[in-house]
Amino acid sequence: MGCISAVTTFLFAFFVIIFTILDYICILIIWALSKCCLSKSSTEGAALVCTKFFWTCALRASCWIRTTFTTPGAWALLTADLIAFDAAVKSGSVGQPVYIMHNHVSYLDSVVIPTIVPFRVLVRTRIYMSSHLYKIPLFGFMVKVMGHFPVWFLKIADKYYKTDPEKMKVTEARVDAHVARGGILSLFPEAQINRTEPTPHNLQPFRYGTFKRALQDDAKIWNLVMFGHEKALAPSPPLLFQKGRSEHETNKQRQK
């Protein structure tokens, strides 16, 4: 098992790196085009679609990973609801904002999520990301072009988070504009990978700021629960990628 895990870890890392490099090249071309003939929203949407395509290729190449939905009816309802929201926005009626919230059990979450979300929904979706991720070579440039929102921390220690209030004013102004024009927010309310609770039945405490924002926007909330990722790709080093199944459960909540 140890040998198999090591091989699959290497192969998955290889596929992700190769396809991310190809994704980076495409996004670089899109960014260059944005200087002359693409709008900001078109640039971000095209970059997101590229990432969906190339990360889907990485997962398909990793044939030992299979994605299933434990509540396919709820997932169909979610996608139909989001597509209807997209159609309403295009017709000029933004209506109630939409948030998608998910648990965070593995690095695999961030790869899988954009691959399962419909194209027309993905181009409207942005996430909050820790600012340190913007410093990662290639990846940092890619997420900037996609238009995601940096979260600026002053301190992170023992599950304690303190953000930089001045820098966050700029971020929140961008989020306000995104939501006002019919954008969707995708959030990890736990704010970090769950390394202490090994099963999806145990969640870490949710961060106050996530729900403060949802209440402020009177948002409609869809929950996407992921499990099995932590078995396929361990959340803590050494990363062990084993034969596994990626499963998802969906339900909706509405702010009262």
Short mmCIF file of C-alpha atoms in Angstrom, two decimals:
data_model
loop_
_atom_site.label_atom_id
_atom_site.label_comp_id
_atom_site.label_asym_id
_atom_site.label_seq_id
_atom_site.Cartn_x
_atom_site.Cartn_y
_atom_site.Cartn_z
CA MET A 1 0.00 0.00 0.00
CA GLY A 2 2.87 2.37 0.84
CA CYS A 3 4.46 1.86 -2.58
CA ILE A 4 1.14 2.28 -4.39
CA SER A 5 0.40 5.46 -2.43
CA ALA A 6 3.81 6.90 -3.28
CA VAL A 7 3.36 6.16 -6.98
CA THR A 8 -0.15 7.60 -7.16
CA THR A 9 0.97 10.66 -5.19
CA PHE A 10 3.71 11.27 -7.73
CA LEU A 11 1.43 10.67 -10.70
CA PHE A 12 -1.31 12.96 -9.44
CA ALA A 13 1.23 15.70 -8.64
CA PHE A 14 2.71 15.23 -12.10
CA PHE A 15 -0.66 15.53 -13.82
CA VAL A 16 -1.70 18.56 -11.78
CA ILE A 17 1.62 20.33 -12.44
CA ILE A 18 1.60 19.60 -16.18
CA PHE A 19 -2.01 20.67 -16.69
CA THR A 20 -1.59 23.72 -14.44
CA ILE A 21 1.38 24.84 -16.52
CA LEU A 22 -0.76 24.49 -19.66
CA ASP A 23 -3.52 26.39 -17.84
CA TYR A 24 -1.03 29.12 -16.93
CA ILE A 25 0.04 29.51 -20.58
CA CYS A 26 -3.60 29.87 -21.68
CA ILE A 27 -4.36 32.35 -18.90
CA LEU A 28 -1.25 34.33 -19.83
CA ILE A 29 -2.58 34.62 -23.39
CA ILE A 30 -6.01 35.64 -22.05
CA TRP A 31 -4.36 38.28 -19.84
CA ALA A 32 -2.45 39.64 -22.84
CA LEU A 33 -5.69 39.84 -24.84
CA SER A 34 -7.33 41.69 -21.94
CA LYS A 35 -4.97 44.58 -22.62
CA CYS A 36 -6.54 45.21 -26.01
CA CYS A 37 -9.84 43.44 -26.64
CA LEU A 38 -11.28 41.64 -23.59
CA SER A 39 -13.29 43.17 -20.77
CA LYS A 40 -12.39 42.43 -17.15
CA SER A 41 -15.36 40.10 -16.64
CA SER A 42 -14.65 38.25 -19.90
CA THR A 43 -10.99 37.86 -18.90
CA GLU A 44 -11.88 36.43 -15.50
CA GLY A 45 -14.54 34.12 -16.92
CA ALA A 46 -12.23 32.79 -19.64
CA ALA A 47 -9.49 32.14 -17.07
CA LEU A 48 -11.93 30.22 -14.87
CA VAL A 49 -13.14 28.11 -17.80
CA CYS A 50 -9.54 27.27 -18.73
CA THR A 51 -8.83 26.13 -15.19
CA LYS A 52 -11.97 23.99 -15.15
CA PHE A 53 -10.90 22.32 -18.39
CA PHE A 54 -7.29 21.61 -17.42
CA TRP A 55 -8.05 20.45 -13.86
CA THR A 56 -10.76 18.18 -15.25
CA CYS A 57 -8.07 16.72 -17.52
CA ALA A 58 -5.80 16.19 -14.49
CA LEU A 59 -8.55 14.33 -12.63
CA ARG A 60 -9.49 12.25 -15.67
CA ALA A 61 -5.84 11.30 -16.10
CA SER A 62 -5.84 10.21 -12.43
CA CYS A 63 -8.17 7.32 -13.22
CA TRP A 64 -8.09 5.94 -9.67
CA ILE A 65 -10.17 8.92 -8.49
CA ARG A 66 -13.93 8.74 -9.03
CA THR A 67 -16.40 11.51 -8.26
CA THR A 68 -19.94 10.66 -7.17
CA PHE A 69 -22.88 12.53 -5.70
CA THR A 70 -24.62 10.92 -2.75
CA THR A 71 -27.64 13.18 -3.30
CA PRO A 72 -27.86 13.48 -7.11
CA GLY A 73 -31.38 14.92 -6.90
CA ALA A 74 -30.19 17.76 -4.67
CA TRP A 75 -27.21 18.41 -6.95
CA ALA A 76 -29.53 18.60 -9.96
CA LEU A 77 -31.71 21.05 -8.00
CA LEU A 78 -28.65 23.13 -7.10
CA THR A 79 -27.41 23.36 -10.68
CA ALA A 80 -30.91 24.19 -11.95
CA ASP A 81 -31.27 26.89 -9.30
CA LEU A 82 -27.88 28.40 -10.12
CA ILE A 83 -28.56 28.34 -13.87
CA ALA A 84 -31.91 30.04 -13.24
CA PHE A 85 -30.08 32.64 -11.15
CA ASP A 86 -27.63 33.19 -14.01
CA ALA A 87 -30.51 33.64 -16.47
CA ALA A 88 -32.20 36.14 -14.14
CA VAL A 89 -29.00 38.17 -13.82
CA LYS A 90 -28.60 38.24 -17.60
CA SER A 91 -32.15 39.56 -17.90
CA GLY A 92 -31.32 42.38 -15.50
CA SER A 93 -32.85 40.99 -12.30
CA VAL A 94 -30.15 40.21 -9.72
CA GLY A 95 -32.51 39.22 -6.90
CA GLN A 96 -31.29 37.44 -3.78
CA PRO A 97 -27.51 36.82 -3.73
CA VAL A 98 -26.27 33.22 -3.81
CA TYR A 99 -23.50 31.72 -1.67
CA ILE A 100 -22.06 28.22 -2.00
CA MET A 101 -20.46 26.98 1.22
CA HIS A 102 -18.39 23.82 1.57
CA ASN A 103 -16.37 21.98 4.16
CA HIS A 104 -12.62 21.66 3.68
CA VAL A 105 -11.07 18.22 4.25
CA SER A 106 -8.20 18.12 1.73
CA TYR A 107 -6.24 20.04 -0.87
CA LEU A 108 -8.22 17.99 -3.37
CA ASP A 109 -11.33 20.08 -2.59
CA SER A 110 -10.00 23.09 -4.46
CA VAL A 111 -9.24 21.00 -7.54
CA VAL A 112 -12.59 19.18 -7.61
CA ILE A 113 -14.97 22.10 -6.97
CA PRO A 114 -14.38 24.03 -10.23
CA THR A 115 -14.58 20.79 -12.21
CA ILE A 116 -18.10 19.92 -11.04
CA VAL A 117 -19.67 23.40 -11.21
CA PRO A 118 -21.47 24.19 -14.53
CA PHE A 119 -19.59 26.53 -16.86
CA ARG A 120 -22.15 29.34 -16.82
CA VAL A 121 -22.20 29.24 -13.01
CA LEU A 122 -18.42 29.04 -12.64
CA VAL A 123 -17.82 32.24 -14.60
CA ARG A 124 -19.97 34.12 -12.04
CA THR A 125 -18.27 32.52 -9.02
CA ARG A 126 -15.40 33.94 -6.98
CA ILE A 127 -13.84 32.85 -3.71
CA TYR A 128 -11.97 34.36 -0.79
CA MET A 129 -8.34 33.19 -0.73
CA SER A 130 -5.59 33.73 1.82
CA SER A 131 -3.21 36.37 0.47
CA HIS A 132 -0.19 34.09 0.88
CA LEU A 133 -1.53 31.93 -1.98
CA TYR A 134 -1.00 34.86 -4.34
CA LYS A 135 2.75 34.51 -3.76
CA ILE A 136 2.90 30.99 -5.21
CA PRO A 137 4.70 31.05 -8.59
CA LEU A 138 2.34 30.73 -11.59
CA PHE A 139 -0.67 29.99 -9.38
CA GLY A 140 -0.62 33.45 -7.80
CA PHE A 141 -0.80 35.11 -11.22
CA MET A 142 -3.58 32.75 -12.31
CA VAL A 143 -5.88 33.52 -9.35
CA LYS A 144 -5.33 37.25 -9.81
CA VAL A 145 -6.48 37.01 -13.42
CA MET A 146 -9.49 34.91 -12.32
CA GLY A 147 -10.56 37.78 -10.05
CA HIS A 148 -10.66 35.96 -6.71
CA PHE A 149 -10.55 37.97 -3.48
CA PRO A 150 -7.48 38.04 -1.20
CA VAL A 151 -7.91 37.80 2.56
CA TRP A 152 -5.16 39.74 4.30
CA PHE A 153 -4.15 38.31 7.66
CA LEU A 154 -2.15 40.04 10.37
CA LYS A 155 -1.93 36.90 12.47
CA ILE A 156 -2.69 33.21 12.12
CA ALA A 157 -1.98 31.07 15.17
CA ASP A 158 -3.69 28.02 16.66
CA LYS A 159 -6.94 28.53 14.71
CA TYR A 160 -6.90 32.23 15.61
CA TYR A 161 -7.25 34.58 12.64
CA LYS A 162 -6.88 38.33 12.63
CA THR A 163 -7.27 40.22 9.38
CA ASP A 164 -5.74 43.51 8.31
CA PRO A 165 -8.70 45.95 8.52
CA GLU A 166 -7.29 48.49 6.06
CA LYS A 167 -6.44 46.01 3.33
CA MET A 168 -9.72 44.16 3.86
CA LYS A 169 -11.66 47.35 3.14
CA VAL A 170 -10.36 47.18 -0.43
CA THR A 171 -11.21 43.49 -0.70
CA GLU A 172 -14.71 43.93 0.71
CA ALA A 173 -15.42 46.81 -1.68
CA ARG A 174 -14.59 44.45 -4.56
CA VAL A 175 -16.82 41.75 -3.05
CA ASP A 176 -19.67 44.24 -2.68
CA ALA A 177 -19.40 45.14 -6.36
CA HIS A 178 -19.24 41.46 -7.34
CA VAL A 179 -22.39 40.55 -5.40
CA ALA A 180 -24.24 43.66 -6.60
CA ARG A 181 -23.81 42.67 -10.25
CA GLY A 182 -25.04 39.11 -9.67
CA GLY A 183 -21.82 37.39 -8.72
CA ILE A 184 -21.80 34.16 -6.69
CA LEU A 185 -19.54 33.68 -3.66
CA SER A 186 -17.96 30.30 -2.93
CA LEU A 187 -16.74 29.97 0.66
CA PHE A 188 -15.01 27.64 3.10
CA PRO A 189 -16.61 28.72 6.41
CA GLU A 190 -14.09 26.66 8.39
CA ALA A 191 -11.38 28.88 6.83
CA GLN A 192 -8.78 26.09 6.83
CA ILE A 193 -8.33 22.41 6.02
CA ASN A 194 -9.74 20.14 8.70
CA ARG A 195 -6.64 18.26 9.88
CA THR A 196 -7.91 17.38 13.35
CA GLU A 197 -11.24 15.74 12.58
CA PRO A 198 -10.73 12.73 10.31
CA THR A 199 -14.32 12.24 9.15
CA PRO A 200 -16.73 14.54 7.31
CA HIS A 201 -19.20 14.11 10.16
CA ASN A 202 -17.06 16.43 12.30
CA LEU A 203 -16.70 20.06 11.29
CA GLN A 204 -14.43 22.74 12.65
CA PRO A 205 -15.99 25.90 14.09
CA PHE A 206 -17.35 28.20 11.40
CA ARG A 207 -15.91 31.69 11.13
CA TYR A 208 -18.16 34.55 12.17
CA GLY A 209 -17.18 36.74 9.20
CA THR A 210 -18.58 34.27 6.67
CA PHE A 211 -22.09 34.35 8.09
CA LYS A 212 -21.94 38.04 8.93
CA ARG A 213 -21.51 38.67 5.22
CA ALA A 214 -24.30 36.23 4.30
CA LEU A 215 -26.72 37.93 6.71
CA GLN A 216 -25.69 41.35 5.43
CA ASP A 217 -26.50 40.28 1.87
CA ASP A 218 -29.63 38.28 2.84
CA ALA A 219 -28.07 35.48 0.82
CA LYS A 220 -29.47 32.17 -0.31
CA ILE A 221 -27.02 29.48 0.86
CA TRP A 222 -26.26 26.19 -0.82
CA ASN A 223 -24.15 23.69 1.13
CA LEU A 224 -21.79 21.33 -0.67
CA VAL A 225 -20.41 18.66 1.68
CA MET A 226 -17.33 16.80 0.46
CA PHE A 227 -16.11 13.55 1.91
CA GLY A 228 -13.66 10.89 0.87
CA HIS A 229 -11.17 13.53 -0.28
CA GLU A 230 -9.24 13.21 2.97
CA LYS A 231 -8.85 9.48 2.30
CA ALA A 232 -7.70 9.97 -1.27
CA LEU A 233 -5.35 12.88 -0.54
CA ALA A 234 -4.27 13.20 3.07
CA PRO A 235 -4.77 16.76 4.43
CA SER A 236 -1.35 16.79 6.14
CA PRO A 237 2.12 15.81 4.90
CA PRO A 238 3.25 13.32 3.88
CA LEU A 239 0.62 13.53 1.14
CA LEU A 240 -0.70 10.07 0.39
CA PHE A 241 -2.81 9.73 -2.70
CA GLN A 242 -4.61 6.42 -2.56
CA LYS A 243 -7.34 4.87 -4.63
CA GLY A 244 -10.36 6.78 -3.44
CA ARG A 245 -13.79 8.16 -4.14
CA SER A 246 -14.76 11.79 -4.13
CA GLU A 247 -18.30 12.16 -2.82
CA HIS A 248 -20.54 15.19 -2.47
CA GLU A 249 -23.79 15.92 -0.71
CA THR A 250 -25.85 19.01 -1.40
CA ASN A 251 -28.63 20.92 0.32
CA LYS A 252 -29.97 24.44 0.44
CA GLN A 253 -30.64 26.90 3.24
CA ARG A 254 -32.26 30.29 3.07
CA GLN A 255 -31.65 33.16 5.43
CA LYS A 256 -34.69 34.04 7.50
#
